[in-house]
Coordinates of C-alpha atoms and ligand atoms in Angstrom, one line a residue:
X2 CA 41.2 -13.0 -31.4
X3 CA 39.6 -15.7 -29.2
X4 CA 38.6 -15.7 -25.6
X5 CA 36.0 -17.4 -23.3
X6 CA 33.8 -14.4 -22.6
X7 CA 33.5 -11.2 -24.6
X8 CA 32.1 -8.4 -22.4
X9 CA 30.6 -5.5 -24.3
X10 CA 30.9 -2.2 -22.3
X11 CA 33.5 -1.3 -19.8
X12 CA 31.3 0.6 -17.3
X13 CA 31.1 -0.6 -13.7
X14 CA 29.2 -3.8 -14.6
X15 CA 31.6 -4.9 -17.4
X16 CA 34.8 -4.0 -15.4
X17 CA 33.6 -5.8 -12.3
X18 CA 32.6 -8.9 -14.2
X19 CA 35.9 -9.0 -16.0
X20 CA 37.8 -8.9 -12.7
X21 CA 35.6 -11.5 -11.1
X22 CA 36.0 -13.9 -14.1
X23 CA 39.8 -13.3 -14.1
X24 CA 39.9 -14.2 -10.4
X25 CA 38.2 -17.5 -11.3
X26 CA 40.7 -18.2 -14.1
X27 CA 38.2 -17.4 -16.9
X28 CA 39.5 -15.4 -19.8
X29 CA 37.5 -12.3 -20.9
X30 CA 38.0 -9.3 -23.2
X31 CA 36.1 -6.1 -22.8
X32 CA 35.1 -4.0 -25.8
X33 CA 34.1 -0.4 -25.0
X34 CA 32.8 2.2 -27.4
X35 CA 34.1 5.3 -25.5
X36 CA 37.5 6.3 -24.3
X37 CA 38.6 5.6 -20.7
X38 CA 38.4 9.4 -19.9
X39 CA 34.9 9.6 -21.2
X40 CA 33.8 6.7 -19.1
X41 CA 35.3 8.4 -16.0
X42 CA 33.7 11.7 -16.9
X43 CA 30.2 10.4 -16.2
X44 CA 29.1 11.5 -12.7
X45 CA 26.5 9.0 -11.4
X46 CA 26.0 6.9 -8.4
X47 CA 27.3 7.6 -4.9
X48 CA 25.8 5.1 -2.5
X49 CA 27.2 1.5 -2.5
X50 CA 25.5 -1.5 -0.8
X51 CA 27.7 -4.2 0.7
X52 CA 26.6 -6.3 -2.3
X53 CA 29.2 -4.2 -4.2
X54 CA 31.7 -3.3 -1.5
X55 CA 32.0 -7.0 -0.5
X56 CA 32.9 -7.9 -4.1
X57 CA 35.6 -5.1 -4.2
X58 CA 37.0 -6.4 -0.9
X59 CA 37.0 -10.0 -2.2
X60 CA 38.9 -8.9 -5.3
X61 CA 41.4 -6.8 -3.2
X62 CA 40.5 -3.7 -5.2
X63 CA 39.7 -1.8 -2.1
X64 CA 42.7 0.3 -1.0
X65 CA 41.1 3.6 -1.8
X66 CA 37.6 2.4 -0.9
X67 CA 38.9 1.5 2.6
X68 CA 40.7 4.9 2.9
X69 CA 38.2 7.2 1.4
X70 CA 34.7 5.5 1.4
X71 CA 32.4 7.0 4.0
X72 CA 30.3 4.3 6.0
X73 CA 26.8 5.7 6.5
X74 CA 24.6 4.2 9.2
X75 CA 21.5 6.0 8.2
X76 CA 19.8 8.6 6.0
X77 CA 16.9 11.0 6.3
X78 CA 13.6 11.7 4.7
X79 CA 12.4 15.3 4.9
X80 CA 9.0 16.8 4.5
X81 CA 10.0 20.4 4.4
X82 CA 9.8 20.8 8.2
X83 CA 11.5 17.9 9.9
X84 CA 14.0 15.1 9.2
X85 CA 12.8 11.5 9.6
X86 CA 16.0 9.5 10.3
X87 CA 16.1 6.0 9.0
X88 CA 18.6 4.3 11.3
X89 CA 19.8 1.7 8.8
X90 CA 22.4 0.2 11.1
X91 CA 20.1 -0.2 14.1
X92 CA 17.3 -1.6 12.0
X93 CA 19.4 -4.0 9.8
X94 CA 22.8 -4.4 11.4
X95 CA 24.4 -3.2 8.1
X96 CA 25.4 0.0 6.5
X97 CA 26.0 1.6 3.1
X98 CA 29.2 3.3 1.8
X99 CA 29.3 6.7 0.1
X100 CA 32.0 6.4 -2.6
X101 CA 31.5 7.7 -6.1
X102 CA 30.8 5.4 -9.1
X103 CA 33.6 7.4 -10.8
X104 CA 36.0 6.2 -8.1
X105 CA 34.9 2.6 -8.3
X106 CA 35.4 2.7 -12.1
X107 CA 38.8 4.3 -11.7
X108 CA 39.9 1.7 -9.2
X109 CA 38.7 -1.1 -11.5
X110 CA 40.5 0.4 -14.5
X111 CA 43.7 0.8 -12.6
X112 CA 43.5 -2.8 -11.4
X113 CA 42.7 -4.0 -15.0
X114 CA 46.1 -2.6 -16.1
X115 CA 47.9 -4.1 -13.2
X116 CA 46.2 -7.6 -13.5
X117 CA 46.3 -7.8 -17.3
X118 CA 42.5 -7.6 -17.9
X119 CA 42.2 -6.7 -21.5
X120 CA 40.0 -3.7 -22.4
X121 CA 39.7 -2.4 -26.0
X122 CA 38.6 1.3 -25.8
X123 CA 37.1 3.4 -28.7
X124 CA 35.7 0.3 -30.5
X125 CA 33.3 1.4 -33.2
X126 CA 30.3 -0.4 -34.7
X127 CA 30.3 -3.2 -32.1
X128 CA 28.0 -6.0 -33.5
X129 CA 27.0 -9.3 -32.0
X130 CA 26.8 -12.5 -34.1
X131 CA 25.7 -16.1 -33.7
X132 CA 24.1 -15.7 -30.2
X133 CA 21.7 -18.6 -30.9
X134 CA 24.6 -21.1 -31.2
X135 CA 27.6 -21.9 -29.0
X136 CA 30.2 -20.1 -31.0
X137 CA 29.2 -16.5 -30.9
X138 CA 31.5 -13.6 -32.0
X139 CA 31.7 -9.9 -31.9
X140 CA 32.9 -7.6 -34.7
X141 CA 34.0 -4.0 -34.4
X142 CA 36.5 -1.5 -35.8
X143 CA 39.6 -0.3 -33.9
X144 CA 41.2 2.8 -35.4
X145 CA 39.2 2.0 -38.6
X146 CA 40.6 -1.6 -38.8
X147 CA 37.9 -4.4 -38.8
X148 CA 38.3 -6.8 -35.8
X149 CA 36.6 -10.0 -34.7
X150 CA 36.6 -11.8 -31.3
X151 CA 35.3 -15.3 -31.0
X152 CA 34.1 -16.6 -27.7
X153 CA 31.9 -19.1 -25.9
X154 CA 29.6 -16.4 -24.4
X155 CA 28.9 -12.7 -25.0
X156 CA 27.8 -10.5 -22.0
X157 CA 26.1 -7.2 -22.7
X158 CA 27.2 -4.7 -20.1
X159 CA 26.7 -1.8 -22.5
X160 CA 24.1 0.2 -20.6
X161 CA 20.6 1.3 -21.7
X162 CA 21.6 2.4 -25.2
X163 CA 24.0 -0.4 -26.2
X164 CA 23.5 -3.0 -28.9
X165 CA 23.3 -6.1 -26.8
X166 CA 19.6 -5.9 -25.7
X167 CA 18.7 -5.0 -29.3
X168 CA 20.4 -8.3 -30.4
X169 CA 17.8 -10.3 -28.4
X170 CA 15.2 -11.8 -30.8
X171 CA 11.9 -10.0 -30.5
X172 CA 9.9 -13.2 -30.1
X173 CA 11.6 -14.1 -26.8
X174 CA 11.7 -10.6 -25.3
X175 CA 9.4 -8.5 -23.2
X176 CA 10.1 -5.0 -22.0
X177 CA 8.3 -3.3 -19.1
X178 CA 8.7 0.5 -18.8
X179 CA 7.5 3.5 -16.9
X180 CA 8.8 6.9 -17.8
X181 CA 8.4 9.6 -15.2
X182 CA 7.3 13.1 -16.2
X183 CA 10.3 14.8 -14.6
X184 CA 14.1 14.6 -14.4
X185 CA 16.8 15.3 -11.8
X186 CA 19.1 18.3 -12.1
X187 CA 22.4 17.4 -10.4
X188 CA 25.2 19.6 -9.3
X189 CA 28.6 18.7 -7.9
X190 CA 30.5 21.3 -5.9
X191 CA 33.7 21.4 -3.8
X192 CA 31.9 22.5 -0.7
X193 CA 31.4 20.6 2.6
X194 CA 28.0 18.6 2.7
X195 CA 25.1 20.3 4.6
X196 CA 24.6 17.2 6.7
X197 CA 26.7 14.2 7.6
X198 CA 24.0 11.8 6.1
X199 CA 21.9 12.0 3.0
X200 CA 18.6 13.9 3.0
X201 CA 15.8 13.0 0.5
X202 CA 13.3 15.8 0.7
X203 CA 9.6 16.0 -0.4
X204 CA 8.5 19.6 -0.9
X205 CA 5.5 21.3 -2.5
X206 CA 8.0 22.6 -5.1
X207 CA 9.3 19.1 -5.8
X208 CA 11.9 16.7 -4.7
X209 CA 15.5 17.5 -3.6
X210 CA 18.4 15.3 -2.5
X211 CA 21.5 16.3 -0.5
X212 CA 24.3 13.8 -1.0
X213 CA 28.1 13.9 -1.1
X214 CA 31.2 12.4 -2.5
X215 CA 33.5 13.2 0.5
X216 CA 33.7 15.6 3.4
X217 CA 34.7 18.4 1.0
X218 CA 32.6 17.5 -2.1
X219 CA 28.8 17.7 -2.2
X220 CA 26.3 16.3 -4.7
X221 CA 22.8 17.8 -4.8
X222 CA 19.8 17.1 -7.0
X223 CA 16.5 18.8 -7.6
X224 CA 13.5 17.5 -9.5
X225 CA 12.8 19.6 -12.6
X226 CA 10.3 19.3 -15.5
X227 CA 11.4 17.0 -18.3
X228 CA 11.8 19.7 -20.9
X229 CA 13.8 22.0 -18.5
X230 CA 16.9 23.7 -20.0
X231 CA 20.1 23.6 -17.9
X232 CA 20.6 27.3 -18.9
X233 CA 17.5 28.1 -16.9
X234 CA 19.4 27.1 -13.7
X235 CA 22.4 29.3 -13.0
X236 CA 24.2 28.1 -9.8
X237 CA 22.5 30.7 -7.6
X238 CA 19.0 29.6 -8.6
X239 CA 19.9 25.9 -7.8
X240 CA 21.3 26.9 -4.3
X241 CA 18.2 29.0 -3.6
X242 CA 15.8 26.2 -4.6
X243 CA 17.8 23.6 -2.6
X244 CA 17.5 25.9 0.5
X245 CA 13.7 26.0 0.1
X246 CA 13.1 22.3 -0.6
X247 CA 15.5 20.9 2.0
X248 CA 13.7 23.0 4.7
X249 CA 14.7 25.9 7.0
X250 CA 16.9 23.9 9.5
X251 CA 19.0 22.4 6.7
X252 CA 19.2 25.5 4.6
X253 CA 21.3 27.2 7.3
X254 CA 24.0 24.6 6.9
X255 CA 24.3 24.7 3.1
X256 CA 27.7 26.0 1.9
X257 CA 27.4 27.4 -1.6
X258 CA 30.1 27.2 -4.3
X259 CA 30.5 27.0 -8.1
X260 CA 29.2 23.9 -9.7
X261 CA 32.0 21.8 -11.2
X262 CA 29.4 19.6 -13.0
X263 CA 25.7 20.3 -13.7
X264 CA 23.4 18.1 -15.8
X265 CA 19.8 16.9 -16.1
X266 CA 18.9 13.1 -16.2
X267 CA 15.5 11.7 -17.0
X268 CA 13.9 9.2 -14.7
X269 CA 12.7 5.8 -15.9
X270 CA 11.8 2.3 -14.6
X271 CA 12.6 -0.4 -17.1
X272 CA 13.0 -4.2 -17.1
X273 CA 13.8 -6.4 -20.0
X274 CA 13.1 -10.1 -19.8
X275 CA 14.8 -12.5 -20.2
X276 CA 18.4 -11.6 -19.2
X277 CA 19.8 -14.5 -21.2
X278 CA 19.1 -16.0 -24.6
X279 CA 21.3 -18.6 -26.1
X280 CA 24.9 -17.5 -25.6
X281 CA 24.1 -13.9 -24.8
X282 CA 23.7 -12.6 -21.2
X283 CA 22.6 -9.1 -20.2
X284 CA 23.8 -7.4 -17.0
X285 CA 23.4 -4.0 -15.4
X286 CA 21.7 -1.0 -17.2
X287 CA 21.5 -3.0 -20.5
X288 CA 18.7 -5.1 -18.9
X289 CA 17.1 -2.7 -16.4
X290 CA 16.9 0.9 -15.2
X291 CA 15.6 2.2 -11.9
X292 CA 14.9 5.9 -11.1
X293 CA 17.9 7.0 -8.9
X294 CA 15.7 7.7 -5.8
X295 CA 16.6 4.4 -4.1
X296 CA 20.3 4.4 -5.2
X297 CA 19.9 1.0 -6.6
X298 CA 21.2 1.1 -10.3
X299 CA 24.9 0.4 -9.7
X300 CA 24.1 -2.0 -6.9
X301 CA 21.9 -4.1 -9.2
X302 CA 24.6 -4.2 -11.8
X303 CA 26.8 -5.6 -9.0
X304 CA 24.3 -8.3 -8.0
X305 CA 23.8 -9.3 -11.7
X306 CA 27.5 -9.8 -12.2
X307 CA 27.8 -11.7 -8.9
X308 CA 25.1 -14.2 -10.1
X309 CA 26.6 -14.3 -13.5
X310 CA 30.1 -15.1 -12.2
X311 CA 28.7 -18.0 -10.2
X312 CA 26.9 -19.3 -13.3
X313 CA 30.0 -18.9 -15.6
X314 CA 32.3 -20.4 -13.0
X315 CA 30.0 -23.4 -12.7
X316 CA 30.0 -23.8 -16.5
X317 CA 33.7 -23.4 -17.2
X318 CA 35.2 -24.9 -14.0
X319 CA 32.6 -27.5 -13.0
X320 CA 31.0 -28.3 -16.4
X321 CA 27.6 -27.5 -14.9
X322 CA 25.0 -26.0 -17.2
X323 CA 22.2 -25.5 -14.7
X324 CA 23.4 -22.2 -13.2
X325 CA 23.5 -20.7 -16.6
X326 CA 19.9 -21.7 -17.2
X327 CA 18.9 -20.2 -13.9
X328 CA 20.8 -16.8 -14.3
X329 CA 17.9 -14.8 -15.7
X330 CA 15.3 -15.9 -13.2
X331 CA 17.7 -15.4 -10.2
X332 CA 18.8 -11.9 -11.3
X333 CA 15.3 -10.8 -12.2
X334 CA 13.9 -11.8 -8.8
X335 CA 16.2 -9.3 -7.2
X336 CA 15.8 -6.7 -9.9
X337 CA 12.0 -6.6 -9.6
X338 CA 12.2 -6.0 -5.8
X339 CA 14.6 -3.1 -6.4
X340 CA 12.3 -1.8 -9.1
X341 CA 9.5 -1.8 -6.6
X342 CA 11.4 0.0 -3.9
X343 CA 12.8 2.7 -6.3
X344 CA 9.3 3.3 -7.8
X345 CA 7.7 3.5 -4.4
X346 CA 10.3 5.9 -3.0
X347 CA 10.1 8.0 -6.2
X348 CA 6.3 8.1 -6.0
X349 CA 6.4 9.1 -2.3
X350 CA 8.9 11.9 -2.6
X351 CA 8.2 13.6 -6.0
X352 CA 5.6 16.1 -7.1
X353 CA 3.8 14.7 -10.1
X354 CA 2.1 17.0 -12.7
X355 CA -1.6 17.0 -12.1
X356 CA -1.2 16.0 -8.4
X357 CA -4.3 16.9 -6.4
X358 CA -4.4 18.2 -2.9
X359 CA -5.6 14.7 -1.9
X360 CA -2.6 13.1 -3.5
X361 CA -0.3 15.4 -1.6
X362 CA -2.0 14.7 1.7
X363 CA -1.5 11.0 1.0
X364 CA 2.2 11.6 0.6
X365 CA 2.3 13.6 3.8
X366 CA 0.3 10.9 5.7
X367 CA 2.7 8.3 4.4
X368 CA 5.7 10.2 5.6
X369 CA 4.0 10.8 9.0
X370 CA 3.3 7.1 9.3
X371 CA 6.9 6.3 8.5
X372 CA 8.1 8.8 11.1
X373 CA 6.0 7.0 13.8
X374 CA 6.5 3.4 12.8
X375 CA 9.5 1.2 13.4
X376 CA 8.0 -1.4 11.1
X377 CA 7.7 1.1 8.2
X378 CA 11.3 2.3 8.8
X379 CA 12.6 -1.3 8.9
X380 CA 11.0 -2.0 5.5
X381 CA 12.7 1.1 4.0
X382 CA 16.0 0.3 5.7
X383 CA 16.3 -3.3 4.6
X384 CA 15.6 -2.3 1.0
X385 CA 17.9 0.7 1.1
X386 CA 20.8 -1.3 2.5
X387 CA 20.2 -4.0 -0.1
X388 CA 18.3 -7.3 -0.2
X389 CA 20.3 -10.5 0.2
X390 CA 21.9 -12.0 -2.9
Ligands
RFL12 P1 26.9 2.0 -17.8 O1 27.6 2.7 -16.6 O2 25.9 2.8 -18.6 O3 28.1 1.5 -18.7 C1 27.8 0.9 -20.0 C2 29.1 1.0 -20.8 O4 28.8 0.4 -22.1 C3 29.4 1.3 -23.1 N1 28.7 1.1 -24.4 C4 29.2 0.5 -25.4 N2 30.3 -0.2 -25.6 C5 30.6 -0.8 -26.8 N3 29.8 -0.7 -27.9 C6 28.6 0.0 -27.8 N4 27.8 0.2 -28.8 C7 28.3 0.6 -26.5 N5 27.3 1.4 -26.1 C8 27.5 1.7 -24.8 C9 29.2 2.7 -22.5 O5 30.1 3.6 -23.1 C10 29.5 2.4 -21.0 O6 30.9 2.6 -20.7 O7 26.1 0.7 -17.3 P2 26.5 -0.4 -16.2 O8 28.0 -0.7 -16.3 O9 25.5 -1.4 -16.3 O10 26.4 0.5 -14.8 C11 25.1 0.9 -14.4 C12 25.3 2.2 -13.6 O11 26.1 3.1 -14.3 C13 23.9 2.9 -13.2 O12 23.0 1.9 -12.9 C14 24.1 3.9 -12.1 O13 24.8 5.0 -12.4 C15 22.7 4.4 -11.6 N6 22.7 5.4 -10.6 C16 22.9 5.0 -9.3 N7 23.1 3.7 -8.9 C17 23.3 3.4 -7.6 O14 23.5 2.2 -7.3 N8 23.4 4.3 -6.6 C18 23.2 5.7 -6.9 O15 23.4 6.5 -6.0 C19 22.9 6.1 -8.2 N9 22.8 7.3 -8.6 C20 22.6 6.7 -10.9 C21 22.6 7.7 -9.9 C22 22.4 7.2 -12.3 C23 22.2 8.5 -12.6 N10 22.1 8.8 -13.9 C24 22.7 9.9 -14.5 C25 21.5 7.9 -14.8 C26 22.4 9.0 -10.2 C27 22.2 9.4 -11.5 C28 22.0 10.9 -11.7
PHB13 C1 24.4 10.5 -5.5 O1 25.1 10.8 -4.5 O2 24.7 10.7 -6.7 C2 23.1 9.8 -5.2 C3 22.9 9.4 -3.9 C4 21.7 8.8 -3.6 C5 20.8 8.5 -4.6 C6 21.0 8.9 -5.9 C7 22.2 9.5 -6.2 O3 19.6 7.9 -4.3

């Protein structure tokens, strides 16, 4: 097989890139290790910046987003006693949209079938070849049969554990990492949300987040130790702990129900440089990870593929090589700012092992300052809503 761009990974980054290239008349084939159902089974992001929703509107893959996405004009920080509202709309003139990553992925998959974007699912042993030259190729097995796709470029959209980043030669690469000493236990339940906007809570017991997928489906998270076992958290214990951490006023509005999904995710900050070498590009989680506190991971994947689409369009349609050379620096400039915001919000809102009473007072003073300062709230709001492309 031959195409212009092989995309490894059909998560949100790969699917979005495939559609954007198709819209520019550039041929791409996606090669995905898992099945479509497996990809849809991962419950992840819920808050979309206009960076992402604008791309979905531009592509016309927005019917369900328009009907079901919930525009949010603000969110709240809680310190166990009060809610500090960050009025994103008043402070930035923009908003975010609550619409699950699962739904974005489903919409992109449905449109792929309708528009003839080719996705090969359940591809085993995906391997990259020849990335230093201008005729790279990818090999894999499909139903046990060896396959090869030749292309002009390979794009690694294969997440944190995929093979693309590993294919970058060690002498050009540098990785920056911070692993946090805790994880998030998430539950999904078909109950109405406790509040019409998200609440990020800092409590002596640890962090909690009240989020949602719709007016009838809630998503909650609590900070837990890294070695925590999910069996230690039967539903009742999760609801009890959420009530404590979200504070007395919110607790009264929590509707309990059976968890339809429950899992623990570790928290990490990670950046890999550069995001391009030779004929290989990285985009999304394959190049960087943020802790989920700022809701930035999926949105960064969207900004990467927006930059990359511009670069590949300039290359294929205008014979311009400069944009390709600039892709890594452009994408990384935005990535590092989102890393900073996610790290800072994580540091502000979580309880770290070994925290002293002084450290805790610093967090409380920071929250108190944010509560009283429009300047501080503006800084948070403009990062939360998404920095410009
Ligand atoms: P993905 O989604 O990991 O997709 C990568 C795809 O590559 C495939 N793959 C391979 N394919 C072929 N060969 C191989 N060898 C392969 N190895 C892997 C995988 O099967 C998969 O289909 O990466 P992508 O597309 O870059 O998307 C990134 C986002 O998924 C991620 O950043 C977000 O989910 C992060 N995130 C959030 N982001 C937000 O913007 N807003 C949020 O509110 C938000 N909340 C979250 C989150 C992530 C979380 N977890 C569990 C990590 C909440 C949580 C709890
Ligand atoms: C979610 O709803 O899954 C969610 C919302 C906000 C975050 C992280 C996750 O910061």
